[in-house]
mmCIF file of C-alpha atoms in Angstrom:
data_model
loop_
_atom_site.group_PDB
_atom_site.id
_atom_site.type_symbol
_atom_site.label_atom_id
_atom_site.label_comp_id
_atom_site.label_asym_id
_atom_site.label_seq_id
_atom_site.Cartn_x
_atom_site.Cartn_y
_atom_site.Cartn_z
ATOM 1 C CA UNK A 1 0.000 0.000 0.000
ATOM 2 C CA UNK A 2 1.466 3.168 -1.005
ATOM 3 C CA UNK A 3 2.921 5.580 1.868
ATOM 4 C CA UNK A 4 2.487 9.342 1.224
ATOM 5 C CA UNK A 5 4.591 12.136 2.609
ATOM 6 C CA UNK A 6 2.484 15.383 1.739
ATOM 7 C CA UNK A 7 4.798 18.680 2.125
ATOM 8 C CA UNK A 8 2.707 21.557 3.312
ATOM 9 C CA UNK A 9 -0.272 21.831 5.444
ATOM 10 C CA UNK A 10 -2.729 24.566 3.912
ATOM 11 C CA UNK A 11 -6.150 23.561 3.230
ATOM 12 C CA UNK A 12 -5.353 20.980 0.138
ATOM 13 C CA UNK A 13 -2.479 19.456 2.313
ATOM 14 C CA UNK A 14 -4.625 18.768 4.619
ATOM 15 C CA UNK A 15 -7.483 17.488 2.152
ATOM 16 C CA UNK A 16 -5.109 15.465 0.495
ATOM 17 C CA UNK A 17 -4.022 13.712 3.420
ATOM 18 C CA UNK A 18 -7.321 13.114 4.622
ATOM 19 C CA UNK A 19 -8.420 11.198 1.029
ATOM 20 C CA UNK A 20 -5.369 8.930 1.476
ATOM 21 C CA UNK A 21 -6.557 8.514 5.330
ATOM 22 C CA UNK A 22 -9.582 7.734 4.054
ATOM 23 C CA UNK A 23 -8.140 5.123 1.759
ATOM 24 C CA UNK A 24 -6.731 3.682 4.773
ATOM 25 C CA UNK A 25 -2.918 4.503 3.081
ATOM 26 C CA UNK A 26 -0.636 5.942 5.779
ATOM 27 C CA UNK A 27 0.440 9.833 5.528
ATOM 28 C CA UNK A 28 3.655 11.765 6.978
ATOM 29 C CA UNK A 29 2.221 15.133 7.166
ATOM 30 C CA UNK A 30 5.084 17.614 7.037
ATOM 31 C CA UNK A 31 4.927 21.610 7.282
ATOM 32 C CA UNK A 32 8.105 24.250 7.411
ATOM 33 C CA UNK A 33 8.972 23.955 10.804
ATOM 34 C CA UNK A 34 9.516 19.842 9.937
ATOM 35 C CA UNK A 35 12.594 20.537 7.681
ATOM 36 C CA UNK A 36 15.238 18.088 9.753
ATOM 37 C CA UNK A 37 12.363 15.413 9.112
ATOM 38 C CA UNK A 38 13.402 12.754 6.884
ATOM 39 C CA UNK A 39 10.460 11.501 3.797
ATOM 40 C CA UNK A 40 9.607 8.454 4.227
ATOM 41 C CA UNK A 41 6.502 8.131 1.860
ATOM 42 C CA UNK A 42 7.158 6.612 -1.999
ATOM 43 C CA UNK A 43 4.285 9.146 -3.208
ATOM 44 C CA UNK A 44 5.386 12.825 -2.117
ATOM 45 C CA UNK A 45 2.847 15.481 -2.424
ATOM 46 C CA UNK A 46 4.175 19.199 -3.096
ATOM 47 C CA UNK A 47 1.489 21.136 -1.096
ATOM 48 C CA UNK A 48 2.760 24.170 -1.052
ATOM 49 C CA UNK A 49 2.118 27.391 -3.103
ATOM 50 C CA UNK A 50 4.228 27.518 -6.349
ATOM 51 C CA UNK A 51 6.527 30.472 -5.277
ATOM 52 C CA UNK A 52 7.637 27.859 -2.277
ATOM 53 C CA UNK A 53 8.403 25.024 -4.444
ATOM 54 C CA UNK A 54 12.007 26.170 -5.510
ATOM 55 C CA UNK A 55 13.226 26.475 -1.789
ATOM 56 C CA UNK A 56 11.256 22.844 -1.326
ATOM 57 C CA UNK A 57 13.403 21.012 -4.028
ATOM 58 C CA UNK A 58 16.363 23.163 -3.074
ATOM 59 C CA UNK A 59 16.017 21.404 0.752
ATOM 60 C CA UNK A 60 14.940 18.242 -0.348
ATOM 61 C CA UNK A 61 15.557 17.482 -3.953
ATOM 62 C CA UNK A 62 17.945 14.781 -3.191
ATOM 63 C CA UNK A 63 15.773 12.757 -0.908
ATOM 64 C CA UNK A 64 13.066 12.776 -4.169
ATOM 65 C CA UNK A 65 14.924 10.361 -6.084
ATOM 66 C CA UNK A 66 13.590 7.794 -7.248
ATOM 67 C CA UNK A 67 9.957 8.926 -5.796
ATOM 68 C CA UNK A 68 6.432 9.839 -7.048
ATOM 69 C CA UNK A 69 6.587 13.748 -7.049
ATOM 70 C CA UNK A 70 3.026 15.051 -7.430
ATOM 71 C CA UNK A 71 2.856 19.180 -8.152
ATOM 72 C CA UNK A 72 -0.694 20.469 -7.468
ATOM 73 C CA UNK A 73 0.425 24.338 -7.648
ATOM 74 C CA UNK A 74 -1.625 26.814 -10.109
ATOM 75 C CA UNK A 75 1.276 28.973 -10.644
ATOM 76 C CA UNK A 76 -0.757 32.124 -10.923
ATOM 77 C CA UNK A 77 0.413 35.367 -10.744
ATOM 78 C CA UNK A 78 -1.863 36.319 -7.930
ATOM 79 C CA UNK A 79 -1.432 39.572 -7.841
ATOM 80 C CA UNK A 80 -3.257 40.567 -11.324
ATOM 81 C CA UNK A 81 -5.127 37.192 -11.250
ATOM 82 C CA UNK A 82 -4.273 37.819 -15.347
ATOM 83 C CA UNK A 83 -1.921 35.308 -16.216
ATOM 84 C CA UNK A 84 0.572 32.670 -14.846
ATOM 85 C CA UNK A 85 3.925 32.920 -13.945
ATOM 86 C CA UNK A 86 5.226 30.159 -15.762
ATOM 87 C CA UNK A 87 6.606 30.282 -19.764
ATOM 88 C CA UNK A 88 3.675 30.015 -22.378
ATOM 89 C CA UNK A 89 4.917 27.406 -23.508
ATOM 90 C CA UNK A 90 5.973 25.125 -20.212
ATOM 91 C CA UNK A 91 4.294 24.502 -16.721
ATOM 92 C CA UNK A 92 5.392 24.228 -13.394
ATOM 93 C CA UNK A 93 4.842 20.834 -13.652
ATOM 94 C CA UNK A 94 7.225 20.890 -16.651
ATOM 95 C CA UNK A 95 10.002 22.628 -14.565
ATOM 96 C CA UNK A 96 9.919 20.666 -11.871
ATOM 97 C CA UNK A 97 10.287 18.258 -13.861
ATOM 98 C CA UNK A 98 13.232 19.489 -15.196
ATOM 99 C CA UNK A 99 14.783 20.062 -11.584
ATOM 100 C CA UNK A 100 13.748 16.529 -10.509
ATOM 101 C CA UNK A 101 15.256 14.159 -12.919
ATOM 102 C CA UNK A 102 15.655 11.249 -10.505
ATOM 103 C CA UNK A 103 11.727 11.763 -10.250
ATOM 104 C CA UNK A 104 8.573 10.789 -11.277
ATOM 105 C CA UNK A 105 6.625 14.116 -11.591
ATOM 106 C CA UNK A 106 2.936 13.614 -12.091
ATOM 107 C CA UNK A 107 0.597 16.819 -12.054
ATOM 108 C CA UNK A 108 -2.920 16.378 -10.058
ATOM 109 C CA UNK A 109 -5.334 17.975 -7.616
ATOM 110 C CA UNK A 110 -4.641 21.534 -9.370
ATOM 111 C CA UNK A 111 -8.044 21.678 -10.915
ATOM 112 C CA UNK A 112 -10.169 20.568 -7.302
ATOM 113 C CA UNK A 113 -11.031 22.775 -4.878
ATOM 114 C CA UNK A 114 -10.111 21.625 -1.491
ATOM 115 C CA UNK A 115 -13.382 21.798 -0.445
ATOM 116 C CA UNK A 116 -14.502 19.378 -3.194
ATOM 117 C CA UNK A 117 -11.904 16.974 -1.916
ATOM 118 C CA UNK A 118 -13.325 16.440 1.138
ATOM 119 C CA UNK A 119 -16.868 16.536 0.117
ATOM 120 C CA UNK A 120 -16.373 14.000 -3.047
ATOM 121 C CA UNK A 121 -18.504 16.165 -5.094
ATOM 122 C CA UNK A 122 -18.208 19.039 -7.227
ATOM 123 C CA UNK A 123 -22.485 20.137 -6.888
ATOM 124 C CA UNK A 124 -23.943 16.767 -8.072
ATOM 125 C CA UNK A 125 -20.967 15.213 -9.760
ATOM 126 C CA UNK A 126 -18.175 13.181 -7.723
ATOM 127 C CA UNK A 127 -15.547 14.634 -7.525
ATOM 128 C CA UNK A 128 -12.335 13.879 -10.171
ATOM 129 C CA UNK A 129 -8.901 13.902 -9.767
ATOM 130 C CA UNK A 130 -7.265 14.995 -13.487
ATOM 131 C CA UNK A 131 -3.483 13.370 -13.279
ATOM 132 C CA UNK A 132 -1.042 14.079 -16.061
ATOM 133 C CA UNK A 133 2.615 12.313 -15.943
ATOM 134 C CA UNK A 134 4.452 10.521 -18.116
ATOM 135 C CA UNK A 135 4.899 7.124 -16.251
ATOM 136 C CA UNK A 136 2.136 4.857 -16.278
ATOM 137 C CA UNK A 137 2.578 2.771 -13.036
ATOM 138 C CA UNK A 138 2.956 6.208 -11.136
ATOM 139 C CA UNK A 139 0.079 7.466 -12.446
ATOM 140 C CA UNK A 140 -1.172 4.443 -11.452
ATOM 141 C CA UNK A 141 -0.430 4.399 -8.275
ATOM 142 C CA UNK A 142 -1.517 8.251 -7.318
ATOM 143 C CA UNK A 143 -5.119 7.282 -8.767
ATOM 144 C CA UNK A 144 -5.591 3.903 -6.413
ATOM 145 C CA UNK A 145 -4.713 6.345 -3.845
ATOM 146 C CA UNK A 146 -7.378 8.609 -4.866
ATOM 147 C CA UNK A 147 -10.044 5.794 -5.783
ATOM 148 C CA UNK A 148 -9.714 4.024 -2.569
ATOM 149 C CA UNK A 149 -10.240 7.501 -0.744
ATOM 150 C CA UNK A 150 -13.970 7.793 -2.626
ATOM 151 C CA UNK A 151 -12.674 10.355 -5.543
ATOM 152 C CA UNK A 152 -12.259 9.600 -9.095
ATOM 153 C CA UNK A 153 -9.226 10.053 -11.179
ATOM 154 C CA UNK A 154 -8.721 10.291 -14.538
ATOM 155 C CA UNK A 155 -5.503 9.974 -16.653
ATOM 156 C CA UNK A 156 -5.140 13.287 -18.468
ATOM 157 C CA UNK A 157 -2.344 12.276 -20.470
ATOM 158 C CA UNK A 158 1.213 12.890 -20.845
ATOM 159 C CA UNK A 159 3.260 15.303 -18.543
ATOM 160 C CA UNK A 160 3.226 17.724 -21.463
ATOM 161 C CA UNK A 161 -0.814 18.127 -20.502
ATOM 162 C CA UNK A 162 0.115 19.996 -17.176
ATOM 163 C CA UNK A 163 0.171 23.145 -19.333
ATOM 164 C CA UNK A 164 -3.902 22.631 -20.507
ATOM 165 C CA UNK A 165 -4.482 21.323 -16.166
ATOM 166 C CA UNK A 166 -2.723 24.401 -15.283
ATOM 167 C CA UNK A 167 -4.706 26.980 -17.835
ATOM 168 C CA UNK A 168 -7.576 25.246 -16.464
ATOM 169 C CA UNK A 169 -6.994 25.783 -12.876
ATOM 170 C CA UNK A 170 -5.813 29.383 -13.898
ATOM 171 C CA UNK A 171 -9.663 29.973 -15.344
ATOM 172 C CA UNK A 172 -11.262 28.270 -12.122
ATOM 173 C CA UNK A 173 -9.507 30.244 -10.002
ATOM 174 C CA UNK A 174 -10.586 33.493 -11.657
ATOM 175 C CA UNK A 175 -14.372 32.152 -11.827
ATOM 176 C CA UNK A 176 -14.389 31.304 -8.042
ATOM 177 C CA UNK A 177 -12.589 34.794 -6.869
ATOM 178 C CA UNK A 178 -14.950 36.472 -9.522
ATOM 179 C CA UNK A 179 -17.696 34.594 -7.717
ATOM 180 C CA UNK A 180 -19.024 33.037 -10.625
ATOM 181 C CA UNK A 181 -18.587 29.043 -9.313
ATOM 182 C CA UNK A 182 -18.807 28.328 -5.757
ATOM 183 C CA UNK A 183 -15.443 27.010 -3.639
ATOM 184 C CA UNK A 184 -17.433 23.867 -3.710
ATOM 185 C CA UNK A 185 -18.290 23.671 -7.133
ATOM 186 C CA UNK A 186 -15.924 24.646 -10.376
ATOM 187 C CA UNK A 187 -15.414 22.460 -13.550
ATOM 188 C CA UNK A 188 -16.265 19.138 -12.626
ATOM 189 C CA UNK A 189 -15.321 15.953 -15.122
ATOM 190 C CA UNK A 190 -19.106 13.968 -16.171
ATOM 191 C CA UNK A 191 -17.739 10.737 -17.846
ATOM 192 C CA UNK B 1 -33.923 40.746 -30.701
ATOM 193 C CA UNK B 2 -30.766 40.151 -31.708
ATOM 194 C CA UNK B 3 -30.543 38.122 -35.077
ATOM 195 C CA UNK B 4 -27.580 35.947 -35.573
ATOM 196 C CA UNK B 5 -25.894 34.270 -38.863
ATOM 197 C CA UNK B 6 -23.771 31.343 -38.334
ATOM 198 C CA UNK B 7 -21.186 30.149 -41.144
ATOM 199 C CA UNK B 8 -20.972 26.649 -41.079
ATOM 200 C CA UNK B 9 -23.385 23.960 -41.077
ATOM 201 C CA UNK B 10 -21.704 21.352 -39.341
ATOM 202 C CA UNK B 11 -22.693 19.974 -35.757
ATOM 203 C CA UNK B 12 -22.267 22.900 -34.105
ATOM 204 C CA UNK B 13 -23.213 25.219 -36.327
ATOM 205 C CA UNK B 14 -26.450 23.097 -36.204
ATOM 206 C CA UNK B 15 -26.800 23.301 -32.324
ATOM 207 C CA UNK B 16 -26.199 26.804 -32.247
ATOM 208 C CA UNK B 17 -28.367 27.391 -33.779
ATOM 209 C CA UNK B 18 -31.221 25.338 -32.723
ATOM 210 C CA UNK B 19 -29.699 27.329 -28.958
ATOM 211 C CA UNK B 20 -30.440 30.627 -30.545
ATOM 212 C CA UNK B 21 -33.728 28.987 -32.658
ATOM 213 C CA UNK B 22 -34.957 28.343 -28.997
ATOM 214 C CA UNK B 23 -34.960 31.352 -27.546
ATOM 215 C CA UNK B 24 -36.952 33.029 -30.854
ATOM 216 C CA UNK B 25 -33.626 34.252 -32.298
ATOM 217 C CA UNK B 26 -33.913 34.597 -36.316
ATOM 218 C CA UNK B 27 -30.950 32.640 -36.942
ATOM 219 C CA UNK B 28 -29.570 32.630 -40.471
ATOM 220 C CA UNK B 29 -27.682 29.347 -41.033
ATOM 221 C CA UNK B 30 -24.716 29.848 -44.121
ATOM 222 C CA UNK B 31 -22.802 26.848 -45.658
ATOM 223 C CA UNK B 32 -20.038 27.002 -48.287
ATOM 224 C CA UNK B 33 -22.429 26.918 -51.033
ATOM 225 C CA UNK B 34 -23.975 30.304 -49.650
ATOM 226 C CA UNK B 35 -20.881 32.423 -50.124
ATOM 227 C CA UNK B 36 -22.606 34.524 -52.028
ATOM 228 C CA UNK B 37 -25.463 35.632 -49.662
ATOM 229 C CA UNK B 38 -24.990 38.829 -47.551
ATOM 230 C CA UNK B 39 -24.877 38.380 -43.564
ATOM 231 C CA UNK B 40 -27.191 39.796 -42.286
ATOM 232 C CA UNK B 41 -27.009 38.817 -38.327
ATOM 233 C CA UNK B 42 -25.720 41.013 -35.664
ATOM 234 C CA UNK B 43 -24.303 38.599 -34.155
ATOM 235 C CA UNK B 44 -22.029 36.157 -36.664
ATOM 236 C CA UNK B 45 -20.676 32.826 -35.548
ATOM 237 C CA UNK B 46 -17.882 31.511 -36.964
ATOM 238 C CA UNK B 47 -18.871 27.809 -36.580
ATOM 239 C CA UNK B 48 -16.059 26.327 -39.533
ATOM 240 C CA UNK B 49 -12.719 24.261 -38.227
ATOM 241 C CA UNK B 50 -10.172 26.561 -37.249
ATOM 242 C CA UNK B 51 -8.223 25.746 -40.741
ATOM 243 C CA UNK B 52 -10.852 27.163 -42.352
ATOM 244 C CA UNK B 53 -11.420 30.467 -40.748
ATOM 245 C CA UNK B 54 -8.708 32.373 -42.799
ATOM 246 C CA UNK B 55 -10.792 31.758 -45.627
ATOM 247 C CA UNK B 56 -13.767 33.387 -44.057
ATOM 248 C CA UNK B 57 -11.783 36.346 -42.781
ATOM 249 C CA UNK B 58 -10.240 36.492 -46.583
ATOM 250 C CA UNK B 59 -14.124 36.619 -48.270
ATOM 251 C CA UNK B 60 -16.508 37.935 -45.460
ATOM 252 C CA UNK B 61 -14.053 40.031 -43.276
ATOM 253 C CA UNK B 62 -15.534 43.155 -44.491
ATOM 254 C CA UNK B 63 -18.970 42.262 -43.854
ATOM 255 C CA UNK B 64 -18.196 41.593 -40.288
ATOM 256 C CA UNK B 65 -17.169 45.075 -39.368
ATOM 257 C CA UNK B 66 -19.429 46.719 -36.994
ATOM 258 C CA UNK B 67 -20.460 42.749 -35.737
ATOM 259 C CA UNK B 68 -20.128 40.887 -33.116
ATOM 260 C CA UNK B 69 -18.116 37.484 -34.031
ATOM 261 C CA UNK B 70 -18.447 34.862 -32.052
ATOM 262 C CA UNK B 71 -15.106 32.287 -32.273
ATOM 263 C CA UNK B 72 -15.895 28.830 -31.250
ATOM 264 C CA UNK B 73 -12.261 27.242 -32.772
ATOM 265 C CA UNK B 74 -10.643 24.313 -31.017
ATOM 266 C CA UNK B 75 -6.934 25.122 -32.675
ATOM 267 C CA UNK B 76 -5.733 21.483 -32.335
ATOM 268 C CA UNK B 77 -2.932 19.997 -34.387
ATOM 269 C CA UNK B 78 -5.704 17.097 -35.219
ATOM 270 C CA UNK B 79 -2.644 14.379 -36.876
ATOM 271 C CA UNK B 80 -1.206 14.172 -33.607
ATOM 272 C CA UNK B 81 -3.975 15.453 -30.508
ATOM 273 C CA UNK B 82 -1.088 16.815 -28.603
ATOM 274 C CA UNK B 83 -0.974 20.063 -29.311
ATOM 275 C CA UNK B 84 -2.313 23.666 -30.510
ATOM 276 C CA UNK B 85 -1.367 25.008 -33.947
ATOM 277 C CA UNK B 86 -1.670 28.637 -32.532
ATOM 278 C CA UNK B 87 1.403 30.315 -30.845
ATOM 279 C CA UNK B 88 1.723 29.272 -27.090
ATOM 280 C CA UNK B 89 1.544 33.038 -25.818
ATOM 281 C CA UNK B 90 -1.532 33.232 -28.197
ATOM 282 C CA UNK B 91 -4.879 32.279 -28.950
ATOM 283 C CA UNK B 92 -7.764 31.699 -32.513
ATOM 284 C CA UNK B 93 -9.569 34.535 -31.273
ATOM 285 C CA UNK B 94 -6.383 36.882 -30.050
ATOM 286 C CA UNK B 95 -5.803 36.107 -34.005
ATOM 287 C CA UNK B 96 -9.303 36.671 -35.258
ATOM 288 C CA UNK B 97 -9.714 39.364 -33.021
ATOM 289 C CA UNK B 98 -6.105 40.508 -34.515
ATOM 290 C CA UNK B 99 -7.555 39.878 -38.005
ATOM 291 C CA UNK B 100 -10.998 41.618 -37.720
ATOM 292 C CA UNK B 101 -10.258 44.827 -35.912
ATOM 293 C CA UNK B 102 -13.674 46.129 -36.817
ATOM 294 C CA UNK B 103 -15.265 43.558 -35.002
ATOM 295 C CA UNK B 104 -16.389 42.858 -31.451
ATOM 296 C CA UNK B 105 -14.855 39.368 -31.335
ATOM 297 C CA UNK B 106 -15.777 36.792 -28.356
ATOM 298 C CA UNK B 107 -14.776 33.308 -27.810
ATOM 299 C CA UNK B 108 -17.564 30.865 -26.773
ATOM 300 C CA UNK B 109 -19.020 27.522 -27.588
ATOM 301 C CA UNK B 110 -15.730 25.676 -27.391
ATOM 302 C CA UNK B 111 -15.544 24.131 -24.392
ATOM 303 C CA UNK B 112 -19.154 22.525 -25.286
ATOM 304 C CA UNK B 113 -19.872 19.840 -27.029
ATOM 305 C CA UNK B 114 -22.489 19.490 -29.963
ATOM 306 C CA UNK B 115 -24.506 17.047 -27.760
ATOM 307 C CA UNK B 116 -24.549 18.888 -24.522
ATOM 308 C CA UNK B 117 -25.683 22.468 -26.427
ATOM 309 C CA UNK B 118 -28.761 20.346 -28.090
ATOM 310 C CA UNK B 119 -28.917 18.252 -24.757
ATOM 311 C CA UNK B 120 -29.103 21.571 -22.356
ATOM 312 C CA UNK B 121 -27.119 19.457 -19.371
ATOM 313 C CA UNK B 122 -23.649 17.922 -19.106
ATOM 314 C CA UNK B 123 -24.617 14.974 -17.302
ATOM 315 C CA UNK B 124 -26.685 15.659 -14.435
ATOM 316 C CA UNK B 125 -25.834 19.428 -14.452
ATOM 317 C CA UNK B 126 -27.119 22.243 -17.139
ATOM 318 C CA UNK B 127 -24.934 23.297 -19.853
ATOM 319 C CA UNK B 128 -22.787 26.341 -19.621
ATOM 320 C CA UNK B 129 -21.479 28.662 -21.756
ATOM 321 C CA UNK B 130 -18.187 30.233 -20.845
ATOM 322 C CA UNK B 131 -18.093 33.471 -22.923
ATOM 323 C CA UNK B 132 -14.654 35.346 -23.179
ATOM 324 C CA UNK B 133 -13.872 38.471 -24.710
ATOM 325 C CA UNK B 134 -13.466 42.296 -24.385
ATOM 326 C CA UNK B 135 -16.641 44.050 -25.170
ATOM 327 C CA UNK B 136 -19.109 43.797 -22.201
ATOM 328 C CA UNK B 137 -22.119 44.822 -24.381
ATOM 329 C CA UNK B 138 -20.561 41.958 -27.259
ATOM 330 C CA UNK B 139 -20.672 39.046 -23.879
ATOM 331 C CA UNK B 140 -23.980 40.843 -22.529
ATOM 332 C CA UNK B 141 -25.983 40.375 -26.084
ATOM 333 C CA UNK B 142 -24.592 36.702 -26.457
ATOM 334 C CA UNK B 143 -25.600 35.596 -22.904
ATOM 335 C CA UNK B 144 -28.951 36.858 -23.294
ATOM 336 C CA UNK B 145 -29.333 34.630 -26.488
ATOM 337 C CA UNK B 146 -27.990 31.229 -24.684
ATOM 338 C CA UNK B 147 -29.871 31.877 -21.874
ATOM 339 C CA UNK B 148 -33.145 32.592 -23.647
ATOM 340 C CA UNK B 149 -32.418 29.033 -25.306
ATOM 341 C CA UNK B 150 -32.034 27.380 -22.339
ATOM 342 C CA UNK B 151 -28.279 27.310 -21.238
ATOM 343 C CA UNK B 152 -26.589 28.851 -19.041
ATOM 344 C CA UNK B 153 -23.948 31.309 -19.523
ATOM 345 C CA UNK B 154 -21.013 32.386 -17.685
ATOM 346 C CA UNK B 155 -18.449 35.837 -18.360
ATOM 347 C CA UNK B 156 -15.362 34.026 -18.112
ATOM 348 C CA UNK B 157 -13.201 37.460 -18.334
ATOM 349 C CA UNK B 158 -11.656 39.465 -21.183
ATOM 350 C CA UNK B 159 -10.714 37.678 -24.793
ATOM 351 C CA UNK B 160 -7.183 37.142 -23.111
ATOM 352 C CA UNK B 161 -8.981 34.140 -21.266
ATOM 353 C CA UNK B 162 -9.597 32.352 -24.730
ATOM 354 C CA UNK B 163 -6.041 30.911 -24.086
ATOM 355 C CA UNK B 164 -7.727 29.086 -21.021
ATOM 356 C CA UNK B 165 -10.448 28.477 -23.173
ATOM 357 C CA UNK B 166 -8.392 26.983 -25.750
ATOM 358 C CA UNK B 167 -6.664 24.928 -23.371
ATOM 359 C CA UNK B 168 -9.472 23.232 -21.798
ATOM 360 C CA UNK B 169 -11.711 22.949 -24.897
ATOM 361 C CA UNK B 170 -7.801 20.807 -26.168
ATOM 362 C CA UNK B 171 -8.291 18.818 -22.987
ATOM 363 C CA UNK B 172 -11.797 18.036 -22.927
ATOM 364 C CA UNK B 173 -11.183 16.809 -26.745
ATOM 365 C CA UNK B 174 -8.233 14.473 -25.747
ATOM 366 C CA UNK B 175 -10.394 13.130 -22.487
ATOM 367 C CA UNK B 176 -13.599 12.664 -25.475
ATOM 368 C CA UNK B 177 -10.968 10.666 -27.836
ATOM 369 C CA UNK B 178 -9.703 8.787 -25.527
ATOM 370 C CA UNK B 179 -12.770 7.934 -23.821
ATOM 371 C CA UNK B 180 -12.591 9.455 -20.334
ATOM 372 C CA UNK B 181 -15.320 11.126 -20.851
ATOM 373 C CA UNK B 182 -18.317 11.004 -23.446
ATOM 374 C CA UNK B 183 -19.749 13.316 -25.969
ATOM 375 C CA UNK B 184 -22.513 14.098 -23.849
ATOM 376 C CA UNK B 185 -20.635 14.463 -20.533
ATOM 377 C CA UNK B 186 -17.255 16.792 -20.538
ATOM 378 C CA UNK B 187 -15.909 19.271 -17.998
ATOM 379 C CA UNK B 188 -19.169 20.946 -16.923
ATOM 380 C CA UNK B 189 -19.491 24.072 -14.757
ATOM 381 C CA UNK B 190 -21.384 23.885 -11.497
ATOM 382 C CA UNK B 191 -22.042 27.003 -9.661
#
């Protein structure tokens, strides 16, 4: 049974680790002032915002290899709501990535609401988890977690996808400040 | 009442308008064999494939000064599904818009699906409209005309948001291909 280690304790930190609770997998919870804690879960979540994930993989970068990394951030610029922070043509999942290699970076839980993690619905719809990566048996892996927690997942596709998951949990994001969906409601996924 | 001409007579040119038909909108609907017959809707859809809106532009672009033009282009590279054939930092309408400066252009339509326009719900929910673009009178006048048939509609900020748009009307196609979701179903918006 995979073992998650979710960095960051915000609102979908804590969301996240209470799916996997609920999917009986055990979770190593860690926030800043846990930075002399060693990782010890195969599946590490980076729950922090994207401006924090640098210093993250500059601390503990080394003790990712050979993990599942999963990036959730919506690397907005959140000042002007008006466009992300990221090249046009890339994603933070993309650069990550790039500063992982020893990693398996999978993108996921950028497009749900916190609040429609822990309910299991987006208004009438379950609640789906979007994951983008490019290795299969990670991919895998992440969505049993999510599945055996009560959410669905769906695999969104190669790595390269994170750019369309992160566009659309730009435009969520501006819907839900502009009060136009609900923090309980946003684009849900109807098979 | 505003009247509306749509160019293009596929599947969504078709459930646009039976949307507008609906709501007591004259619609007039154009094919290729029509190039000859004046516009004469206020509001003009551009319901072709993206490879064939240059053409329009090239024989009708005078004729849509003064209009409002609705873009409703999913830009995909359609050979391989995995990617956009518009510039990253760029967007169909940003180059309509670019191409028809006389002309109140606004993206909508592509993030819904032939099925769920004639079908008014996405699943269990109602179908929504997200409407981008830079003219508040232009998003105001097209609302009124999907609500009126029926569907919901939803200001989803200025044209600069069609990249968004873009990106999850590319998304929702690759989840409809590869069978994560149906034709009816999709990424629906729930208040």
């Amino acid at each position: 049974m995979a073992h998650l280690s979710i960095l960051g304790t915000g609102n979908m930190g804590q969301a996240i680790a209470a799916v996997a609770g609920r999917g009986g997998h055990p979770v190593q919870l860690l926030g800043q002032s846990d930075a002399g804690t060693a990782i010890t879960g195969d599946i590490v979540v980076l729950a922090v915002p994207y401006p924090a994930v640098a210093d993250v993989i500059a601390q503990r970068g080394e003790s990712l290899a050979g993990k599942v990394v999963v990036d959730i951030t919506n690397p907005l610029n959140f000042e002007t709501f008006d466009a992300l922070v990221v090249p046009a043509d890339s994603s933070a999942a993309a650069q990550i990535a790039a500063a992982l290699p020893q990693s398996r970076v999978l993108k996921a839980f950028n497009t749900t609401f916190a609040g429609t993690l822990a309910a299991g619905t987006v208004g009438p719809i379950p609640t789906t988890v979007l994951i983008a990566g490019d290795d299969a048996d990670a991919k895998s892996e992440l969505a049993g977690v999510i599945t055996s927690g009560g959410l669905k997942a769906v695999d969104a596709g190669a790595l390269s996808r994170a750019r369309e998951l992160e566009a659309l949990g730009f435009l969520q994001l501006t819907l839900a400040v502009g009060e136009k969906v609900s923090w309980t409601g946003g684009l849900g996924v109807v098979a």
